[in-house]
């Protein structure tokens, strides 16, 4: 049932998030919110040689969006920007390892959308 | 199971369901469901110009439905216009009201606790006609500031729009007082009764408002049918909202004349089964008596508040005069997480901004958890909610 969402590893990330905070000199920065849920997230990226050298997020939201942000920032650190651009919904669901219902999928994808937005800013 | 619950088949089909979201939409009694299926199975025909028994019967029932609704709120029959819901009723007004507003008045007064449907509609109106929006603020008790209202409503006020009951806090607003202030300034008064018509006796003559809007589906009726009440003399002055069949007097290729009220505002084939079964919902309420509903829900509200107050870490948003709606937050846990864990125990609550985004910003929260009652709720439902909230705390180890 839905309690499967609130598994140990997910709640741990909610209480002790990874990569939460601010970067001093980010190369790219992007904020994304989901007004329906009230979730908001800011992603800061330090890029070096077309790779993510460091990444931080801040903001507030539900367990799913917060856990997704921790897992995603862990995953893309040291990854090339080209590879990050190829990440999609399935990658996020695989990372979270919990059932996500139709109404909560937006929460899970919010961090990825913020990262995409940050990288979009690069080109512009 | 209480005696009312037995009337609602949803609880037979979902025995463990704890439904605490009636402010979103109420469940439907079997009498209403039967009226819908009876119409389609035995009586379905279009109304008005069908000169055959089936159509004449449908027309008669549609007219009788309008009469039932009119009597329920103490209006005249031709002062009742069928719409899709409260939102469409307000949109009807915001589309045509400009035509009858006196020159020199250019302010719309709303309150800080309006639902988006009675806010965004007037934002669009204000943009289009260069009107100014003003808001009666809320106090720290989640009630309207009536002292400030006296100043905000002035000679420039063209329209006053106010919710009878807040869909977030359940606050029962003193609409009679606000309407009288607005009437002194010769403003048009509009009441959003979406959250009150199923809980309190509505008497449009006593309120003195010009217009009043509500939805069928929140008062045991079907989805897709709503009502706009308007004073006859004002409705007669207003131009039609939509054009097409059903509202025509005569047409030549170049021009047309329209029917009188209320048909003038009902273009196209109407939701006939909706209107007829909404009348059935009203008959259901009248059989129980709205005063009894009010008393029953008040008792349940008091019981719930006592239980909720005993939970550590709960933040309650409580006005002094409250209907069957309670908003709360738990330990800063995201509302969707609270609702999701409760849903595991078949407990249905609403979580989020409740279509009141500016109000949430003012409260400095991203949302609230909201429970709302109807006559089919019981103390057992409340006890299950309290158990559920304890489970939320356990999951989060708070």
Coordinates of C-alpha atoms in Angstrom, one line a residue:
Chain A
X1 CA 0.0 0.0 0.0
X2 CA 1.0 3.6 0.1
X3 CA 3.0 3.2 3.3
X4 CA 5.6 1.6 1.0
X5 CA 6.4 5.2 0.0
X6 CA 7.6 6.0 3.5
X7 CA 10.3 3.4 3.6
X8 CA 13.4 3.8 5.8
X9 CA 15.8 5.0 3.1
X10 CA 13.3 7.6 1.9
X11 CA 12.5 9.0 5.3
X12 CA 16.2 9.0 6.2
X13 CA 16.8 11.2 3.1
X14 CA 14.0 13.5 4.2
X15 CA 15.4 14.0 7.6
X16 CA 19.1 14.0 6.6
X17 CA 19.2 15.2 3.1
X18 CA 22.3 15.0 0.9
X19 CA 23.7 18.0 -0.8
X20 CA 21.3 20.4 0.8
X21 CA 22.6 24.0 1.1
X22 CA 24.1 26.7 -1.0
X23 CA 27.2 27.0 -3.3
X24 CA 29.3 30.1 -3.0
X25 CA 30.0 30.5 -6.7
X26 CA 27.6 28.5 -8.7
X27 CA 28.0 28.3 -12.5
X28 CA 24.3 27.7 -13.0
X29 CA 21.3 28.2 -10.8
X30 CA 17.7 27.5 -11.3
X31 CA 14.5 27.5 -9.1
X32 CA 11.5 25.5 -9.9
X33 CA 8.2 25.3 -7.9
X34 CA 5.1 23.2 -8.1
X35 CA 2.4 25.7 -7.0
X36 CA -0.1 22.9 -6.7
X37 CA 1.8 21.2 -3.9
X38 CA 3.7 24.3 -2.7
X39 CA 6.9 22.4 -3.3
X40 CA 9.9 24.6 -4.3
X41 CA 13.5 23.8 -5.0
X42 CA 16.6 25.7 -6.0
X43 CA 19.4 23.9 -7.7
X44 CA 22.9 25.3 -7.8
X45 CA 25.6 23.7 -10.0
X46 CA 29.3 24.2 -10.2
X47 CA 30.5 23.0 -13.6
X48 CA 34.0 22.2 -14.6
X49 CA 35.1 20.8 -18.0
X50 CA 31.5 20.0 -19.0
X51 CA 31.0 18.0 -15.8
X52 CA 29.2 18.7 -12.5
X53 CA 31.9 19.4 -10.0
X54 CA 29.5 20.2 -7.2
X55 CA 25.8 20.6 -6.7
X56 CA 23.5 21.8 -3.9
X57 CA 19.8 22.1 -3.5
X58 CA 17.6 24.0 -1.2
X59 CA 13.9 24.5 -0.7
X60 CA 11.0 22.8 0.9
X61 CA 8.5 20.1 0.0
X62 CA 7.1 16.7 0.7
X63 CA 9.0 13.5 1.4
X64 CA 9.0 12.5 -2.2
X65 CA 10.4 15.7 -3.7
X66 CA 13.0 16.0 -1.0
X67 CA 14.2 12.4 -1.3
X68 CA 14.3 12.7 -5.0
X69 CA 16.4 15.8 -4.8
X70 CA 19.0 14.1 -2.5
X71 CA 19.2 11.0 -4.7
X72 CA 19.4 13.0 -8.0
X73 CA 22.1 15.4 -6.7
X74 CA 24.1 12.3 -5.5
X75 CA 23.7 10.6 -8.9
X76 CA 24.7 13.5 -11.1
X77 CA 27.7 14.7 -9.2
X78 CA 30.8 14.2 -11.4
X79 CA 28.6 13.2 -14.3
X80 CA 29.0 14.9 -17.7
X81 CA 26.3 17.5 -18.6
X82 CA 25.5 15.5 -21.8
X83 CA 24.6 12.4 -19.7
X84 CA 22.6 14.4 -17.3
X85 CA 20.5 15.8 -20.1
X86 CA 19.5 12.3 -21.0
X87 CA 18.0 11.5 -17.6
X88 CA 14.3 10.9 -17.6
X89 CA 11.3 9.9 -15.5
X90 CA 12.3 6.2 -15.5
X91 CA 15.7 7.0 -14.1
X92 CA 14.1 8.9 -11.2
X93 CA 11.6 6.2 -10.4
X94 CA 14.4 3.6 -10.5
X95 CA 16.4 5.7 -8.0
X96 CA 13.5 6.2 -5.6
X97 CA 12.6 2.5 -5.5
X98 CA 9.1 3.2 -4.2
X99 CA 5.7 3.1 -5.9
X100 CA 4.7 6.6 -7.0
X101 CA 1.1 7.3 -7.8
X102 CA -0.2 9.4 -10.6
X103 CA -0.9 12.4 -8.3
X104 CA 2.6 12.3 -6.8
X105 CA 4.7 11.9 -9.9
X106 CA 5.2 15.7 -10.2
X107 CA 6.8 15.7 -6.7
X108 CA 9.3 13.1 -7.8
X109 CA 10.2 14.9 -11.0
X110 CA 10.5 18.4 -9.6
X111 CA 14.3 18.2 -8.8
X112 CA 15.1 16.8 -12.3
X113 CA 13.1 19.6 -13.9
X114 CA 15.1 22.1 -11.8
X115 CA 18.3 20.6 -13.0
X116 CA 17.2 20.6 -16.6
X117 CA 16.2 24.3 -16.1
X118 CA 19.7 25.1 -14.8
X119 CA 21.3 23.4 -17.7
X120 CA 18.9 25.1 -20.1
X121 CA 20.1 28.4 -18.7
X122 CA 23.6 27.5 -19.7
X123 CA 22.9 27.5 -23.4
X124 CA 20.9 30.7 -23.2
Chain B
X1 CA -23.5 3.1 11.1
X2 CA -25.6 6.2 11.8
X3 CA -29.1 6.4 10.3
X4 CA -28.0 8.9 7.6
X5 CA -25.0 6.8 6.5
X6 CA -27.3 4.0 5.4
X7 CA -28.8 6.3 2.8
X8 CA -25.4 6.6 1.0
X9 CA -24.5 3.5 -1.1
X10 CA -20.8 4.6 -1.3
X11 CA -20.4 3.4 2.3
X12 CA -22.0 0.0 1.5
X13 CA -19.6 -0.4 -1.4
X14 CA -16.6 0.9 0.6
X15 CA -17.3 -0.4 4.2
X16 CA -14.2 1.1 5.8
X17 CA -14.3 4.4 4.0
X18 CA -13.9 7.5 6.3
X19 CA -14.9 10.3 4.1
X20 CA -13.9 13.7 5.5
X21 CA -13.8 15.7 2.3
X22 CA -17.4 16.8 1.9
X23 CA -16.5 20.4 1.3
X24 CA -14.9 19.2 -2.0
X25 CA -17.9 17.2 -2.9
X26 CA -20.5 15.4 -0.9
X27 CA -21.5 11.8 -1.3
X28 CA -24.9 11.1 -2.9
X29 CA -27.9 9.5 -1.2
X30 CA -29.7 6.7 -2.9
X31 CA -32.7 8.9 -3.5
X32 CA -30.6 11.2 -5.7
X33 CA -28.9 8.3 -7.5
X34 CA -32.3 6.8 -8.2
X35 CA -33.6 10.1 -9.6
X36 CA -30.7 10.2 -12.0
X37 CA -31.1 6.6 -13.2
X38 CA -34.9 6.9 -13.3
X39 CA -34.7 9.9 -15.6
X40 CA -32.3 8.2 -18.0
X41 CA -34.1 4.8 -17.8
X42 CA -37.7 6.0 -17.9
X43 CA -38.1 9.6 -18.8
X44 CA -35.2 10.9 -20.9
X45 CA -36.3 13.5 -23.5
X46 CA -35.3 17.1 -24.3
X47 CA -37.3 19.8 -22.7
X48 CA -39.3 22.7 -24.2
X49 CA -40.6 22.2 -27.7
X50 CA -41.2 18.4 -27.8
X51 CA -44.9 18.1 -28.3
X52 CA -45.1 14.5 -26.9
X53 CA -45.8 13.1 -23.5
X54 CA -42.2 12.2 -22.7
X55 CA -40.9 15.7 -23.5
X56 CA -43.8 17.3 -21.7
X57 CA -43.0 15.3 -18.6
X58 CA -39.3 16.2 -18.7
X59 CA -40.2 19.9 -19.1
X60 CA -42.6 19.7 -16.2
X61 CA -40.1 18.1 -13.9
X62 CA -37.4 20.6 -15.0
X63 CA -39.8 23.5 -14.1
X64 CA -40.7 21.8 -10.8
X65 CA -37.0 21.4 -10.0
X66 CA -36.6 25.1 -10.4
X67 CA -39.6 25.7 -8.1
X68 CA -38.2 23.4 -5.4
X69 CA -34.8 25.2 -5.5
X70 CA -36.4 28.6 -5.4
X71 CA -38.5 27.7 -2.3
X72 CA -35.5 26.2 -0.6
X73 CA -33.7 29.6 -0.5
X74 CA -36.9 31.7 -0.4
X75 CA -36.6 33.1 -4.0
X76 CA -39.1 33.4 -6.8
X77 CA -39.0 30.6 -9.4
X78 CA -37.8 32.8 -12.2
X79 CA -34.9 34.1 -10.1
X80 CA -33.2 30.7 -10.3
X81 CA -30.8 30.1 -13.2
X82 CA -29.3 26.7 -13.8
X83 CA -25.5 26.7 -14.3
X84 CA -22.8 24.1 -14.2
X85 CA -21.5 25.0 -10.7
X86 CA -20.7 27.9 -8.4
X87 CA -17.7 28.9 -10.6
X88 CA -19.9 29.1 -13.7
X89 CA -22.5 31.1 -11.8
X90 CA -19.9 33.7 -10.8
X91 CA -18.4 33.6 -14.4
X92 CA -21.9 34.3 -15.7
X93 CA -22.0 37.5 -13.5
X94 CA -18.5 38.6 -14.3
X95 CA -19.3 38.3 -18.0
X96 CA -22.4 40.5 -18.0
X97 CA -22.5 42.6 -14.9
X98 CA -20.6 45.5 -16.3
X99 CA -23.6 46.5 -18.4
X100 CA -25.7 47.5 -15.3
X101 CA -23.1 49.1 -13.1
X102 CA -23.5 52.8 -12.5
X103 CA -20.8 55.1 -13.9
X104 CA -18.2 56.5 -11.5
X105 CA -18.0 53.3 -9.4
X106 CA -14.9 51.4 -10.2
X107 CA -14.0 49.3 -7.2
X108 CA -14.7 45.6 -6.4
X109 CA -14.5 44.6 -2.8
X110 CA -13.7 40.9 -2.0
X111 CA -12.3 39.2 1.1
X112 CA -8.9 37.7 1.7
X113 CA -10.5 34.3 2.2
X114 CA -12.2 34.0 -1.2
X115 CA -11.9 30.8 -3.3
X116 CA -10.1 31.4 -6.6
X117 CA -13.5 31.1 -8.3
X118 CA -14.7 34.4 -6.6
X119 CA -11.3 36.0 -7.0
X120 CA -9.7 35.2 -10.3
X121 CA -13.1 36.0 -12.1
X122 CA -13.0 39.5 -10.7
X123 CA -9.3 39.9 -11.4
X124 CA -10.1 39.3 -15.0
X125 CA -13.1 41.7 -14.8
X126 CA -10.8 44.4 -13.2
X127 CA -8.2 44.0 -15.9
X128 CA -10.7 44.2 -18.7
X129 CA -12.6 47.3 -17.4
X130 CA -9.9 49.0 -15.4
X131 CA -11.5 48.4 -12.0
X132 CA -9.6 48.3 -8.7
X133 CA -9.8 45.2 -6.4
X134 CA -9.9 45.7 -2.7
X135 CA -9.9 43.1 0.0
X136 CA -11.5 42.9 3.5
X137 CA -8.6 41.5 5.5
X138 CA -8.8 38.5 7.9
X139 CA -8.0 38.9 11.6
X140 CA -5.7 36.7 13.6
X141 CA -8.8 34.7 14.5
X142 CA -9.3 33.7 10.8
X143 CA -12.4 35.9 10.7
X144 CA -13.2 39.0 8.6
X145 CA -12.2 42.4 10.0
X146 CA -15.6 44.1 10.0
X147 CA -14.2 47.4 11.3
X148 CA -12.0 47.6 8.3
X149 CA -14.8 46.5 6.0
X150 CA -16.7 49.7 7.0
X151 CA -13.9 51.8 5.5
X152 CA -13.1 49.5 2.5
X153 CA -16.7 49.5 1.3
X154 CA -17.3 53.1 0.1
X155 CA -19.0 55.2 -2.6
X156 CA -16.8 53.8 -5.3
X157 CA -17.7 50.2 -4.5
X158 CA -19.5 48.8 -7.5
X159 CA -19.5 45.1 -6.4
X160 CA -19.1 43.2 -3.1
X161 CA -18.3 39.5 -3.5
X162 CA -18.0 37.4 -0.3
X163 CA -18.0 33.8 0.6
X164 CA -20.7 32.9 3.2
X165 CA -18.5 30.2 4.7
X166 CA -14.7 30.0 4.1
X167 CA -13.7 26.8 2.4
X168 CA -10.4 26.8 4.3
X169 CA -11.4 27.7 7.9
X170 CA -15.1 27.1 7.9
X171 CA -15.6 30.6 9.2
X172 CA -19.2 31.7 9.0
X173 CA -19.1 35.3 7.7
X174 CA -21.6 37.9 8.8
X175 CA -22.9 38.4 5.2
X176 CA -26.0 40.2 6.3
X177 CA -23.8 42.9 7.9
X178 CA -21.6 43.2 4.8
X179 CA -24.5 43.2 2.4
X180 CA -26.1 46.1 4.4
X181 CA -22.9 48.1 4.3
X182 CA -22.7 47.6 0.5
X183 CA -26.4 48.4 0.0
X184 CA -25.9 51.7 1.8
X185 CA -23.3 52.5 -1.0
X186 CA -25.6 51.1 -3.7
X187 CA -23.2 48.3 -4.6
X188 CA -24.1 45.0 -6.2
X189 CA -23.8 42.2 -3.7
X190 CA -22.8 38.6 -4.6
X191 CA -22.7 35.7 -2.1
X192 CA -20.7 32.6 -2.7
X193 CA -22.8 30.0 -0.9
X194 CA -20.9 26.9 -2.1
X195 CA -20.0 26.0 1.5
X196 CA -23.1 27.1 3.3
X197 CA -26.2 26.0 1.4
X198 CA -25.8 22.4 2.6
X199 CA -25.2 23.4 6.3
X200 CA -27.3 26.5 7.1
X201 CA -30.7 27.8 6.3
X202 CA -30.4 30.2 3.4
X203 CA -33.0 32.9 3.0
X204 CA -32.0 35.3 0.2
X205 CA -34.6 37.8 1.2
X206 CA -33.2 38.0 4.7
X207 CA -29.6 38.2 3.5
X208 CA -30.7 40.9 1.1
X209 CA -28.1 40.1 -1.5
X210 CA -28.5 40.7 -5.2
X211 CA -26.9 37.4 -6.3
X212 CA -26.1 34.1 -4.7
X213 CA -24.2 31.1 -6.2
X214 CA -23.9 27.5 -5.2
X215 CA -23.2 24.0 -6.6
X216 CA -25.4 21.0 -6.5
X217 CA -22.6 18.4 -6.0
X218 CA -21.6 19.8 -2.5
X219 CA -25.2 19.4 -1.3
X220 CA -25.9 15.7 -2.1
X221 CA -26.8 16.5 -5.7
X222 CA -25.0 15.4 -8.9
X223 CA -21.9 16.8 -10.5
X224 CA -22.4 19.4 -13.2
X225 CA -25.4 21.3 -12.0
X226 CA -25.2 24.6 -10.1
X227 CA -27.4 27.6 -9.4
X228 CA -27.3 31.3 -9.7
X229 CA -29.9 33.2 -7.8
X230 CA -30.5 36.8 -8.9
X231 CA -33.0 39.5 -8.0
X232 CA -35.6 39.6 -10.7
X233 CA -35.3 43.3 -11.5
X234 CA -31.5 42.9 -11.9
X235 CA -31.7 39.7 -14.0
X236 CA -34.1 41.4 -16.3
X237 CA -31.6 44.2 -17.0
X238 CA -28.7 41.9 -17.6
X239 CA -27.8 40.7 -21.1
X240 CA -27.5 37.0 -21.9
X241 CA -24.3 35.2 -20.9
X242 CA -24.3 32.7 -23.7
X243 CA -26.2 32.5 -27.0
X244 CA -27.8 29.6 -28.9
X245 CA -30.8 27.3 -28.7
X246 CA -33.2 27.4 -25.7
X247 CA -32.9 31.1 -25.0
X248 CA -34.4 32.5 -28.2
X249 CA -37.7 34.4 -28.7
X250 CA -37.3 34.9 -32.5
X251 CA -34.5 34.9 -35.0
X252 CA -34.0 36.4 -38.4
X253 CA -30.7 35.9 -40.3
X254 CA -29.5 39.3 -39.2
X255 CA -30.7 39.5 -35.6
X256 CA -32.5 37.8 -32.7
X257 CA -34.6 38.5 -29.6
X258 CA -34.3 36.5 -26.4
X259 CA -36.6 34.8 -24.0
X260 CA -37.4 36.3 -20.6
X261 CA -35.6 35.2 -17.4
X262 CA -34.6 32.6 -16.4
X263 CA -34.4 30.9 -19.9
X264 CA -32.5 34.0 -21.2
X265 CA -29.5 32.7 -19.3
X266 CA -29.8 29.0 -20.2
X267 CA -28.5 28.6 -23.8
X268 CA -28.1 25.1 -25.2
X269 CA -29.6 21.8 -24.0
X270 CA -29.5 22.0 -20.2
X271 CA -28.5 19.4 -17.6
X272 CA -32.1 18.2 -17.2
X273 CA -31.3 15.1 -15.1
X274 CA -29.0 17.2 -13.0
X275 CA -31.6 19.8 -12.3
X276 CA -34.2 17.1 -11.4
X277 CA -31.9 15.2 -9.2
X278 CA -30.7 18.4 -7.5
X279 CA -34.3 19.0 -6.5
X280 CA -34.3 15.4 -5.1
X281 CA -31.2 16.3 -3.0
X282 CA -33.1 19.3 -1.7
X283 CA -36.1 17.2 -0.8
X284 CA -33.7 14.9 1.0
X285 CA -32.3 17.8 3.0
X286 CA -35.8 19.1 3.8
X287 CA -36.9 15.7 5.0
X288 CA -34.1 15.6 7.5
X289 CA -34.5 19.4 8.2
X290 CA -31.5 21.7 7.7
X291 CA -31.6 22.8 11.4
X292 CA -31.1 19.1 12.4
X293 CA -28.2 18.8 10.0
X294 CA -26.7 22.0 11.6
X295 CA -27.1 20.6 15.1
X296 CA -25.7 17.2 14.3
X297 CA -22.7 18.7 12.5
X298 CA -22.0 21.1 15.4
X299 CA -21.9 18.3 17.9
X300 CA -19.5 16.4 15.6
X301 CA -17.4 19.5 15.2
X302 CA -17.1 20.0 18.9
X303 CA -16.1 16.4 19.5
X304 CA -13.5 16.6 16.7
X305 CA -12.0 19.8 18.0
X306 CA -11.6 18.4 21.5
X307 CA -9.8 15.3 20.1
X308 CA -7.6 17.3 17.7
X309 CA -6.5 19.7 20.4
X310 CA -5.2 16.8 22.4
X311 CA -2.6 16.0 19.7
X312 CA 0.9 17.3 20.3
X313 CA 2.3 19.4 17.5
X314 CA -0.9 20.2 15.8
X315 CA -1.6 23.7 14.6
X316 CA -5.3 24.4 14.2
X317 CA -6.7 27.3 12.3
X318 CA -9.8 28.0 14.3
X319 CA -12.3 30.8 13.9
X320 CA -14.8 31.5 16.7
X321 CA -17.9 30.9 14.6
X322 CA -17.3 27.8 12.5
X323 CA -19.1 25.5 10.2
X324 CA -18.1 21.9 9.4
X325 CA -14.6 22.6 8.1
X326 CA -11.4 22.4 10.1
X327 CA -7.9 23.3 8.7
X328 CA -4.7 22.1 10.5
X329 CA -1.1 21.3 10.1
X330 CA 0.9 18.7 11.9
X331 CA 4.6 19.3 12.9
X332 CA 5.3 21.0 9.6
X333 CA 4.9 17.7 7.8
X334 CA 3.9 18.4 4.2
X335 CA 0.1 18.2 3.9
X336 CA 0.4 15.7 1.0
X337 CA 2.4 13.3 3.2
X338 CA -0.2 13.5 6.0
X339 CA -3.0 12.9 3.5
X340 CA -1.1 10.0 1.9
X341 CA -0.6 8.1 5.1
X342 CA -4.2 8.7 6.2
X343 CA -5.3 7.3 2.8
X344 CA -3.7 4.1 3.7
X345 CA -6.4 3.7 6.4
X346 CA -9.1 4.8 3.9
X347 CA -9.3 8.2 5.5
X348 CA -10.0 10.9 2.9
X349 CA -9.0 14.4 3.7
X350 CA -8.0 17.3 1.4
X351 CA -4.4 18.7 1.5
X352 CA -3.0 21.7 -0.1
X353 CA -4.0 25.3 -0.9
X354 CA -7.7 24.7 -1.3
X355 CA -7.9 27.1 -4.3
X356 CA -6.8 29.9 -1.9
X357 CA -3.2 30.5 -2.9
X358 CA -3.0 34.2 -1.7
X359 CA -4.5 33.2 1.6
X360 CA -1.9 30.4 2.1
X361 CA 0.8 33.0 1.4
X362 CA -0.7 35.3 4.0
X363 CA -0.8 32.4 6.5
X364 CA 2.9 31.7 5.6
X365 CA 2.2 28.1 4.9
X366 CA 2.2 26.1 1.6
X367 CA -1.1 24.6 2.5
X368 CA -3.2 23.0 5.2
X369 CA -4.8 19.6 5.9
X370 CA -8.5 20.1 5.8
X371 CA -11.3 17.9 7.1
X372 CA -15.0 18.6 6.4
X373 CA -18.1 16.9 7.6
X374 CA -21.5 16.0 6.5
X375 CA -24.4 14.2 8.1
X376 CA -23.0 10.7 7.2
X377 CA -19.9 11.3 9.4
X378 CA -19.8 9.8 12.9
X379 CA -17.7 10.0 16.0
X380 CA -16.1 6.7 14.9
X381 CA -14.9 8.4 11.8
X382 CA -13.3 11.1 14.0
X383 CA -11.7 8.4 16.2
X384 CA -10.2 6.8 13.1
X385 CA -8.8 10.1 12.0
X386 CA -7.2 10.6 15.3
X387 CA -5.7 7.1 15.1
X388 CA -4.5 7.9 11.6
X389 CA -2.8 11.1 12.7
X390 CA -1.0 9.2 15.4
X391 CA 0.2 6.8 12.7
X392 CA 1.5 9.8 10.7
X393 CA 3.5 10.8 13.8
X394 CA 4.9 7.3 14.1
X395 CA 6.0 7.2 10.5
X396 CA 7.8 10.5 10.9
X397 CA 8.9 9.6 14.4
X398 CA 7.7 12.9 15.8

